[in-house]
Amino acid sequence: GQKTHLTPDNPLWVGAWWIGFLGTSAAAFLTSIPILGYPRKLPGSQRYMEMRVSEAHQMKGNKTTLEPDFGKTIKDMPRSVLLLLKNPTFVFLCLSGATEAMLIAGMSTF
């Protein structure tokens, strides 16, 4: 091996690289304190949830999903995939997740 002449006085020296991790963890902890003060359920949320019907359960003209045996066999897989692809919320969430992952992978290269 070759001996380097890198000392703490050299401008290439990065001695306190871990201070950023401490600062970030302290900021995350301080941010979490007010978030932990929220109640489990906000007042009036139960009434809102009863009024709102989930988009996933609004299957117009599709009686097979209401059957108790639906989804228990592999034969139901194509119909399940079709139902998922017809759900715009699911499709756009998947697209946004894939786009974000692609951006992060691209930026991590540099």
PDB file of C-alpha atoms in Angstrom:
ATOM      1  CA  GLY A   1       0.000   0.000   0.000  1.00  0.00           C
ATOM      2  CA  GLN A   2       0.872   3.550  -0.577  1.00  0.00           C
ATOM      3  CA  LYS A   3       0.911   5.966   2.341  1.00  0.00           C
ATOM      4  CA  THR A   4      -1.157   9.134   1.955  1.00  0.00           C
ATOM      5  CA  HIS A   5      -0.249  12.509   3.357  1.00  0.00           C
ATOM      6  CA  LEU A   6      -3.807  13.509   4.168  1.00  0.00           C
ATOM      7  CA  THR A   7      -4.024  15.379   7.465  1.00  0.00           C
ATOM      8  CA  PRO A   8      -6.786  17.387   9.150  1.00  0.00           C
ATOM      9  CA  ASP A   9      -5.089  20.559   7.859  1.00  0.00           C
ATOM     10  CA  ASN A  10      -5.479  19.475   4.222  1.00  0.00           C
ATOM     11  CA  PRO A  11      -8.491  21.039   2.386  1.00  0.00           C
ATOM     12  CA  LEU A  12      -9.418  17.567   1.091  1.00  0.00           C
ATOM     13  CA  TRP A  13      -9.989  16.371   4.654  1.00  0.00           C
ATOM     14  CA  VAL A  14     -13.629  15.646   5.487  1.00  0.00           C
ATOM     15  CA  GLY A  15     -13.514  14.982   9.175  1.00  0.00           C
ATOM     16  CA  ALA A  16     -17.018  15.726  10.415  1.00  0.00           C
ATOM     17  CA  TRP A  17     -19.056  14.009   7.706  1.00  0.00           C
ATOM     18  CA  TRP A  18     -21.462  12.618  10.306  1.00  0.00           C
ATOM     19  CA  ILE A  19     -22.651  16.017  11.614  1.00  0.00           C
ATOM     20  CA  GLY A  20     -25.147  16.287   8.745  1.00  0.00           C
ATOM     21  CA  PHE A  21     -26.769  13.039   9.873  1.00  0.00           C
ATOM     22  CA  LEU A  22     -27.065  14.354  13.430  1.00  0.00           C
ATOM     23  CA  GLY A  23     -28.583  17.635  12.227  1.00  0.00           C
ATOM     24  CA  THR A  24     -31.068  15.873   9.966  1.00  0.00           C
ATOM     25  CA  SER A  25     -32.135  13.440  12.692  1.00  0.00           C
ATOM     26  CA  ALA A  26     -32.562  16.313  15.169  1.00  0.00           C
ATOM     27  CA  ALA A  27     -34.711  18.213  12.639  1.00  0.00           C
ATOM     28  CA  ALA A  28     -36.812  15.102  11.983  1.00  0.00           C
ATOM     29  CA  PHE A  29     -37.296  14.565  15.719  1.00  0.00           C
ATOM     30  CA  LEU A  30     -38.304  18.187  16.294  1.00  0.00           C
ATOM     31  CA  THR A  31     -40.763  17.978  13.401  1.00  0.00           C
ATOM     32  CA  SER A  32     -42.296  14.785  14.775  1.00  0.00           C
ATOM     33  CA  ILE A  33     -43.171  16.308  18.166  1.00  0.00           C
ATOM     34  CA  PRO A  34     -46.072  18.475  16.887  1.00  0.00           C
ATOM     35  CA  ILE A  35     -47.250  15.679  14.593  1.00  0.00           C
ATOM     36  CA  LEU A  36     -47.508  13.310  17.571  1.00  0.00           C
ATOM     37  CA  GLY A  37     -49.871  15.821  19.215  1.00  0.00           C
ATOM     38  CA  TYR A  38     -52.634  15.168  16.674  1.00  0.00           C
ATOM     39  CA  PRO A  39     -55.506  12.916  17.776  1.00  0.00           C
ATOM     40  CA  ARG A  40     -55.947   9.511  16.181  1.00  0.00           C
ATOM     41  CA  LYS A  41     -59.155  10.654  14.524  1.00  0.00           C
ATOM     42  CA  LEU A  42     -60.047  14.248  13.869  1.00  0.00           C
ATOM     43  CA  PRO A  43     -63.416  15.475  15.162  1.00  0.00           C
ATOM     44  CA  GLY A  44     -66.116  14.999  12.540  1.00  0.00           C
ATOM     45  CA  SER A  45     -64.075  12.576  10.448  1.00  0.00           C
ATOM     46  CA  GLN A  46     -66.417   9.670  11.141  1.00  0.00           C
ATOM     47  CA  ARG A  47     -69.360  11.604   9.699  1.00  0.00           C
ATOM     48  CA  TYR A  48     -67.284  12.468   6.630  1.00  0.00           C
ATOM     49  CA  MET A  49     -66.233   8.839   6.138  1.00  0.00           C
ATOM     50  CA  GLU A  50     -69.870   7.709   6.303  1.00  0.00           C
ATOM     51  CA  MET A  51     -70.907  10.292   3.711  1.00  0.00           C
ATOM     52  CA  ARG A  52     -68.086   9.526   1.323  1.00  0.00           C
ATOM     53  CA  VAL A  53     -68.243   6.308  -0.650  1.00  0.00           C
ATOM     54  CA  SER A  54     -64.865   4.950  -1.627  1.00  0.00           C
ATOM     55  CA  GLU A  55     -64.051   5.027  -5.320  1.00  0.00           C
ATOM     56  CA  ALA A  56     -62.824   1.452  -5.190  1.00  0.00           C
ATOM     57  CA  HIS A  57     -66.258   0.226  -4.103  1.00  0.00           C
ATOM     58  CA  GLN A  58     -68.192   2.052  -6.815  1.00  0.00           C
ATOM     59  CA  MET A  59     -68.082  -0.759  -9.329  1.00  0.00           C
ATOM     60  CA  LYS A  60     -70.847   0.162 -11.758  1.00  0.00           C
ATOM     61  CA  GLY A  61     -72.503  -2.895 -13.226  1.00  0.00           C
ATOM     62  CA  ASN A  62     -69.990  -5.332 -11.722  1.00  0.00           C
ATOM     63  CA  LYS A  63     -71.702  -7.899  -9.528  1.00  0.00           C
ATOM     64  CA  THR A  64     -68.866 -10.443  -9.476  1.00  0.00           C
ATOM     65  CA  THR A  65     -66.797  -8.467  -6.981  1.00  0.00           C
ATOM     66  CA  LEU A  66     -69.653  -8.681  -4.503  1.00  0.00           C
ATOM     67  CA  GLU A  67     -69.601 -12.482  -4.535  1.00  0.00           C
ATOM     68  CA  PRO A  68     -68.061 -13.955  -1.374  1.00  0.00           C
ATOM     69  CA  ASP A  69     -65.772 -16.328  -3.319  1.00  0.00           C
ATOM     70  CA  PHE A  70     -64.329 -13.659  -5.625  1.00  0.00           C
ATOM     71  CA  GLY A  71     -60.551 -13.469  -5.435  1.00  0.00           C
ATOM     72  CA  LYS A  72     -59.985 -16.844  -3.841  1.00  0.00           C
ATOM     73  CA  THR A  73     -58.857 -18.670  -6.973  1.00  0.00           C
ATOM     74  CA  ILE A  74     -56.336 -17.939  -9.707  1.00  0.00           C
ATOM     75  CA  LYS A  75     -59.187 -17.767 -12.235  1.00  0.00           C
ATOM     76  CA  ASP A  76     -60.191 -14.411 -10.769  1.00  0.00           C
ATOM     77  CA  MET A  77     -56.757 -12.895 -11.441  1.00  0.00           C
ATOM     78  CA  PRO A  78     -57.461 -11.461 -14.944  1.00  0.00           C
ATOM     79  CA  ARG A  79     -60.704  -9.859 -13.766  1.00  0.00           C
ATOM     80  CA  SER A  80     -58.949  -8.444 -10.698  1.00  0.00           C
ATOM     81  CA  VAL A  81     -56.175  -6.948 -12.840  1.00  0.00           C
ATOM     82  CA  LEU A  82     -58.777  -5.432 -15.171  1.00  0.00           C
ATOM     83  CA  LEU A  83     -60.619  -3.907 -12.222  1.00  0.00           C
ATOM     84  CA  LEU A  84     -57.368  -2.418 -10.938  1.00  0.00           C
ATOM     85  CA  LEU A  85     -56.486  -0.980 -14.346  1.00  0.00           C
ATOM     86  CA  LYS A  86     -59.945   0.614 -14.567  1.00  0.00           C
ATOM     87  CA  ASN A  87     -59.390   2.366 -11.236  1.00  0.00           C
ATOM     88  CA  PRO A  88     -57.864   5.766 -12.124  1.00  0.00           C
ATOM     89  CA  THR A  89     -56.637   6.430  -8.589  1.00  0.00           C
ATOM     90  CA  PHE A  90     -54.635   3.204  -8.576  1.00  0.00           C
ATOM     91  CA  VAL A  91     -53.231   3.775 -12.066  1.00  0.00           C
ATOM     92  CA  PHE A  92     -52.104   7.343 -11.382  1.00  0.00           C
ATOM     93  CA  LEU A  93     -50.586   6.429  -8.014  1.00  0.00           C
ATOM     94  CA  CYS A  94     -48.574   3.675  -9.699  1.00  0.00           C
ATOM     95  CA  LEU A  95     -47.462   6.045 -12.460  1.00  0.00           C
ATOM     96  CA  SER A  96     -46.427   8.715  -9.988  1.00  0.00           C
ATOM     97  CA  GLY A  97     -44.486   6.192  -7.895  1.00  0.00           C
ATOM     98  CA  ALA A  98     -42.690   4.852 -10.965  1.00  0.00           C
ATOM     99  CA  THR A  99     -41.876   8.384 -12.156  1.00  0.00           C
ATOM    100  CA  GLU A 100     -40.539   9.379  -8.757  1.00  0.00           C
ATOM    101  CA  ALA A 101     -38.402   6.237  -8.554  1.00  0.00           C
ATOM    102  CA  MET A 102     -37.010   6.921 -12.025  1.00  0.00           C
ATOM    103  CA  LEU A 103     -36.145  10.509 -11.087  1.00  0.00           C
ATOM    104  CA  ILE A 104     -34.455   9.443  -7.865  1.00  0.00           C
ATOM    105  CA  ALA A 105     -32.489   6.732  -9.656  1.00  0.00           C
ATOM    106  CA  GLY A 106     -31.405   9.252 -12.281  1.00  0.00           C
ATOM    107  CA  MET A 107     -30.313  11.837  -9.712  1.00  0.00           C
ATOM    108  CA  SER A 108     -28.502   9.299  -7.549  1.00  0.00           C
ATOM    109  CA  THR A 109     -26.266   8.485 -10.496  1.00  0.00           C
ATOM    110  CA  PHE A 110     -24.797  11.957 -10.333  1.00  0.00           C
TER     111      PHE A 110
END
